[in-house]
Each structure stands twice: as C-alpha cells, then as structure tokens.
Amino acid sequence: MKLIPPTVIFCLLFCACAGGNIKIKIRPDLSGDLVLYQKKITKKPSGLFFGSGLVPTGELEISIKERAYKFSNYTHILPPGFRFIEFTEDKTQEIQLVVDTSQSSPLLKALEINKAEIDSILNEAKQRDDLLRFNTLVEFIQFEIQFPFAIKKVKFSDPRTPGEWTVRLDSAEKMVVNIPLHSVWNNEHQLTTIQIYPDSN
C-alpha cells in the first residue's frame, strides 16, 4: 500500500520531449559550432497558491535544453543520422546534406524524440490556444545552417510533399530545412539529400 501514492503522482505528472532543432554555424576555415535545441513540456495537475478565492487546477512548464559542440571541418563530422558531402562536378561546386529520414533513423534517438510523447504534446496543444505556437515547433526536425559564403540555390534531390518538407534560404548565407516527423515515422523516405549550390560570383 505504501507504493500507491508515488505511483498515482507519477501517473498524474505528464512530461515529454518534443522535436529538435539543429543549428550549425560554419566559419571561413570550415570549422564551426553545432548546437542542438530540444523542447520539453511538463504538466502538473495542480499549481501553486496564487491568492484566496483561486483554486489551482494545473501548471505547465515549457523548457528548452541546449547541447553545444565544436568541429574543425564540417565535411569531417559524423553525427548520428546526417552528414555533409562536398564535391565539384563539371566545374560546378555542390554541397550535399544527407539525412537518414527512415523510421529507424539514429537522429531520432540522438534528439530523444519519441512518437508517443510527441502525440501527447500535440493532443495537449490542440486544447490550448497558448500552445499553438509551441505545437508548430514540435512536429518537425529543423536544420538551420549558416555558411561563410553566399548560396545561390538549395533544393531536395528528389521530390518531397510541398508545404510539409521545406528547404529555403533565409538569407544569402543561411539555409533552413524542415523535416516532418510524421513522414519519418511512416518511413516515406529512407534517405533525404539536400543539394546546396554556393554562389561562385
């Protein structure tokens, strides 16, 4: 019987880790920084006292964890689930970001992304207007890459669902890629290659 209260408290407490952002900044010598941002949401059934006449009904906490790394050359790094390849073909320089987007991608484990937890967050967000913005951050893995040179064009090497899979230039040197988690879990694409063309002018 002594184990019942902790078990009840554990069941009432909701905690989940959401989608992740990967930010990479490359310097002119090709070294740089890689930072992972992971979002977490924790919900408790009751909150702190906030004055007489008020009955606390719940407390929700949204937090972001940051993990930072340094590298000496971005084409030499081998993080779980993605890598960069650089080559020249017919005098045209191309950089490729190759991402394992299969349902068994090691990137999901590295970012601590769990389908059941994401579904719980989305169900909570649908009930609350104040979580709609957080909701949009949950459903994707996002790469944000800052290059030390101008980029002319970025695109997926194979067709992807418009509006869900996105790759764009936010500025001449900054690329953003969004990978929808539902597509990864459904195993729609085993591998995703983003082609990046530096501006030679």
Tab-separated table of C-alpha atoms in Angstrom:
chain	number	residue	atom	x	y	z
A	1	MET	CA	0.000	0.000	0.000
A	2	LYS	CA	2.903	2.367	0.641
A	3	LEU	CA	3.740	2.358	-3.075
A	4	ILE	CA	0.337	3.651	-4.180
A	5	PRO	CA	0.807	7.448	-3.571
A	6	PRO	CA	4.094	7.741	-5.575
A	7	THR	CA	2.524	5.705	-8.390
A	8	VAL	CA	-0.507	7.998	-8.519
A	9	ILE	CA	1.696	11.110	-8.528
A	10	PHE	CA	3.833	9.661	-11.339
A	11	CYS	CA	0.751	8.917	-13.461
A	12	LEU	CA	-0.646	12.412	-12.977
A	13	LEU	CA	2.591	14.121	-13.993
A	14	PHE	CA	2.950	14.498	-17.768
A	15	CYS	CA	6.417	15.103	-19.207
A	16	ALA	CA	7.552	14.774	-22.818
A	17	CYS	CA	10.426	15.735	-25.105
A	18	ALA	CA	9.463	17.375	-28.401
A	19	GLY	CA	11.054	17.824	-31.822
A	20	GLY	CA	14.581	19.147	-32.131
A	21	ASN	CA	16.390	21.981	-33.846
A	22	ILE	CA	19.935	21.570	-35.165
A	23	LYS	CA	21.836	24.820	-35.674
A	24	ILE	CA	25.178	24.757	-37.466
A	25	LYS	CA	27.449	27.747	-37.966
A	26	ILE	CA	30.376	27.242	-40.351
A	27	ARG	CA	33.355	29.642	-40.297
A	28	PRO	CA	35.541	30.582	-43.296
A	29	ASP	CA	38.153	27.961	-42.281
A	30	LEU	CA	35.310	25.360	-42.344
A	31	SER	CA	35.381	24.911	-38.555
A	32	GLY	CA	32.356	25.864	-36.527
A	33	ASP	CA	29.695	25.114	-33.950
A	34	LEU	CA	26.803	22.660	-33.820
A	35	VAL	CA	24.027	23.263	-31.292
A	36	LEU	CA	21.047	21.019	-30.555
A	37	TYR	CA	17.886	22.566	-29.111
A	38	GLN	CA	15.405	20.170	-27.540
A	39	LYS	CA	11.979	21.267	-26.310
A	40	LYS	CA	10.349	19.724	-23.280
A	41	ILE	CA	6.849	20.162	-21.878
A	42	THR	CA	5.886	19.228	-18.310
A	43	LYS	CA	2.322	19.334	-17.000
A	44	LYS	CA	1.279	19.001	-13.349
A	45	PRO	CA	-2.352	18.532	-12.260
A	46	SER	CA	-2.242	21.450	-9.794
A	47	GLY	CA	-0.238	24.642	-9.393
A	48	LEU	CA	0.988	26.962	-6.651
A	49	PHE	CA	-1.275	29.068	-4.452
A	50	PHE	CA	-1.946	32.429	-6.129
A	51	GLY	CA	-4.307	34.114	-3.719
A	52	SER	CA	-7.579	33.491	-1.908
A	53	GLY	CA	-10.611	32.540	-3.937
A	54	LEU	CA	-8.415	30.863	-6.575
A	55	VAL	CA	-8.195	27.095	-6.811
A	56	PRO	CA	-5.081	25.914	-8.701
A	57	THR	CA	-6.054	23.457	-11.432
A	58	GLY	CA	-2.830	22.948	-13.346
A	59	GLU	CA	0.714	24.031	-14.062
A	60	LEU	CA	2.506	23.757	-17.395
A	61	GLU	CA	6.215	24.295	-17.969
A	62	ILE	CA	7.902	24.556	-21.375
A	63	SER	CA	11.687	24.413	-21.405
A	64	ILE	CA	14.483	24.247	-23.987
A	65	LYS	CA	17.659	22.237	-23.474
A	66	GLU	CA	20.782	23.236	-25.410
A	67	ARG	CA	23.672	20.912	-26.253
A	68	ALA	CA	26.687	22.560	-27.914
A	69	TYR	CA	29.587	21.046	-29.887
A	70	LYS	CA	32.598	22.335	-31.865
A	71	PHE	CA	34.094	20.900	-35.060
A	72	SER	CA	37.265	21.556	-37.122
A	73	ASN	CA	35.758	20.816	-40.564
A	74	TYR	CA	32.061	20.400	-41.290
A	75	THR	CA	32.689	17.773	-44.012
A	76	HIS	CA	34.542	15.565	-41.490
A	77	ILE	CA	31.828	15.365	-38.837
A	78	LEU	CA	29.751	12.193	-38.479
A	79	PRO	CA	26.875	12.885	-36.090
A	80	PRO	CA	24.154	10.218	-35.887
A	81	GLY	CA	21.809	10.388	-38.850
A	82	PHE	CA	23.321	13.025	-41.135
A	83	ARG	CA	26.496	14.210	-42.846
A	84	PHE	CA	27.827	16.768	-45.326
A	85	ILE	CA	29.454	15.873	-48.648
A	86	GLU	CA	31.330	18.414	-50.781
A	87	PHE	CA	32.399	17.846	-54.395
A	88	THR	CA	32.825	19.514	-57.784
A	89	GLU	CA	31.226	18.186	-60.953
A	90	ASP	CA	31.651	19.814	-64.379
A	91	LYS	CA	33.316	22.769	-62.639
A	92	THR	CA	30.173	23.269	-60.507
A	93	GLN	CA	30.692	23.114	-56.751
A	94	GLU	CA	27.991	21.288	-54.816
A	95	ILE	CA	27.476	20.567	-51.145
A	96	GLN	CA	25.035	17.875	-50.053
A	97	LEU	CA	23.360	17.485	-46.692
A	98	VAL	CA	22.372	13.816	-46.497
A	99	VAL	CA	19.900	12.881	-43.738
A	100	ASP	CA	18.691	9.452	-42.663
A	101	THR	CA	14.907	10.021	-42.639
A	102	SER	CA	13.885	6.380	-42.162
A	103	GLN	CA	11.744	5.400	-39.173
A	104	SER	CA	14.834	3.820	-37.578
A	105	SER	CA	16.995	6.923	-38.067
A	106	PRO	CA	19.622	7.298	-35.315
A	107	LEU	CA	18.848	11.022	-35.416
A	108	LEU	CA	15.533	10.379	-33.613
A	109	LYS	CA	17.330	8.679	-30.737
A	110	ALA	CA	20.049	11.337	-30.599
A	111	LEU	CA	17.401	14.076	-30.314
A	112	GLU	CA	15.416	11.977	-27.784
A	113	ILE	CA	12.318	12.149	-29.991
A	114	ASN	CA	9.591	9.670	-29.090
A	115	LYS	CA	6.365	9.289	-31.093
A	116	ALA	CA	4.113	8.688	-28.071
A	117	GLU	CA	5.480	11.797	-26.364
A	118	ILE	CA	5.034	13.942	-29.474
A	119	ASP	CA	1.432	12.729	-29.835
A	120	SER	CA	0.774	13.657	-26.195
A	121	ILE	CA	2.138	17.154	-26.743
A	122	LEU	CA	0.071	17.629	-29.902
A	123	ASN	CA	-3.096	16.470	-28.143
A	124	GLU	CA	-2.414	18.940	-25.330
A	125	ALA	CA	-1.647	21.751	-27.786
A	126	LYS	CA	-4.918	21.236	-29.683
A	127	GLN	CA	-6.838	22.009	-26.482
A	128	ARG	CA	-4.958	25.221	-25.719
A	129	ASP	CA	-4.585	28.375	-27.833
A	130	ASP	CA	-1.440	29.390	-25.953
A	131	LEU	CA	0.315	26.212	-27.091
A	132	LEU	CA	-0.387	26.604	-30.804
A	133	ARG	CA	2.988	28.233	-31.426
A	134	PHE	CA	4.734	25.532	-29.439
A	135	ASN	CA	2.741	22.964	-31.411
A	136	THR	CA	4.294	24.112	-34.706
A	137	LEU	CA	7.781	23.636	-33.271
A	138	VAL	CA	7.050	20.071	-32.218
A	139	GLU	CA	6.180	18.326	-35.474
A	140	PHE	CA	9.499	18.807	-37.293
A	141	ILE	CA	13.216	18.289	-37.113
A	142	GLN	CA	14.722	21.568	-38.261
A	143	PHE	CA	18.219	22.211	-39.601
A	144	GLU	CA	19.436	25.802	-39.622
A	145	ILE	CA	22.825	26.170	-41.306
A	146	GLN	CA	24.882	29.357	-41.554
A	147	PHE	CA	27.528	29.178	-44.288
A	148	PRO	CA	30.558	31.506	-44.514
A	149	PHE	CA	29.793	32.183	-48.191
A	150	ALA	CA	26.779	33.054	-50.325
A	151	ILE	CA	24.495	30.265	-51.521
A	152	LYS	CA	22.873	30.513	-54.955
A	153	LYS	CA	20.289	27.723	-54.703
A	154	VAL	CA	19.079	24.912	-52.405
A	155	LYS	CA	16.723	22.049	-53.259
A	156	PHE	CA	15.763	18.468	-52.444
A	157	SER	CA	17.383	15.997	-54.840
A	158	ASP	CA	14.077	14.059	-55.010
A	159	PRO	CA	10.519	15.438	-54.882
A	160	ARG	CA	9.008	15.982	-51.433
A	161	THR	CA	5.497	16.971	-50.310
A	162	PRO	CA	5.275	20.783	-50.718
A	163	GLY	CA	4.356	22.667	-47.561
A	164	GLU	CA	5.489	19.833	-45.299
A	165	TRP	CA	9.048	19.246	-46.457
A	166	THR	CA	10.706	22.628	-46.872
A	167	VAL	CA	14.177	23.833	-47.772
A	168	ARG	CA	14.784	27.550	-48.205
A	169	LEU	CA	17.333	30.326	-47.962
A	170	ASP	CA	16.562	32.763	-45.147
A	171	SER	CA	19.446	34.937	-46.349
A	172	ALA	CA	22.275	34.614	-48.858
A	173	GLU	CA	24.276	32.502	-46.368
A	174	LYS	CA	21.597	30.843	-44.211
A	175	MET	CA	19.652	27.692	-45.121
A	176	VAL	CA	16.691	26.194	-43.233
A	177	VAL	CA	15.362	22.649	-43.707
A	178	ASN	CA	12.183	21.261	-42.102
A	179	ILE	CA	11.645	17.500	-41.965
A	180	PRO	CA	8.134	16.403	-40.873
A	181	LEU	CA	8.248	13.756	-38.160
A	182	HIS	CA	5.061	12.019	-39.323
A	183	SER	CA	6.766	11.273	-42.646
A	184	VAL	CA	9.790	9.833	-40.838
A	185	TRP	CA	7.618	7.596	-38.641
A	186	ASN	CA	5.685	6.417	-41.709
A	187	ASN	CA	9.001	5.529	-43.381
A	188	GLU	CA	8.072	7.511	-46.507
A	189	HIS	CA	11.682	8.301	-47.448
A	190	GLN	CA	14.694	6.271	-46.301
A	191	LEU	CA	17.191	8.982	-47.196
A	192	THR	CA	16.879	12.686	-47.925
A	193	THR	CA	19.506	14.666	-49.825
A	194	ILE	CA	19.521	18.458	-49.922
A	195	GLN	CA	21.610	19.937	-52.735
A	196	ILE	CA	23.363	23.218	-51.902
A	197	TYR	CA	24.988	25.320	-54.626
A	198	PRO	CA	27.450	28.002	-53.491
A	199	ASP	CA	27.386	31.246	-55.448
A	200	SER	CA	30.620	31.319	-57.451
A	201	ASN	CA	30.274	35.017	-58.379
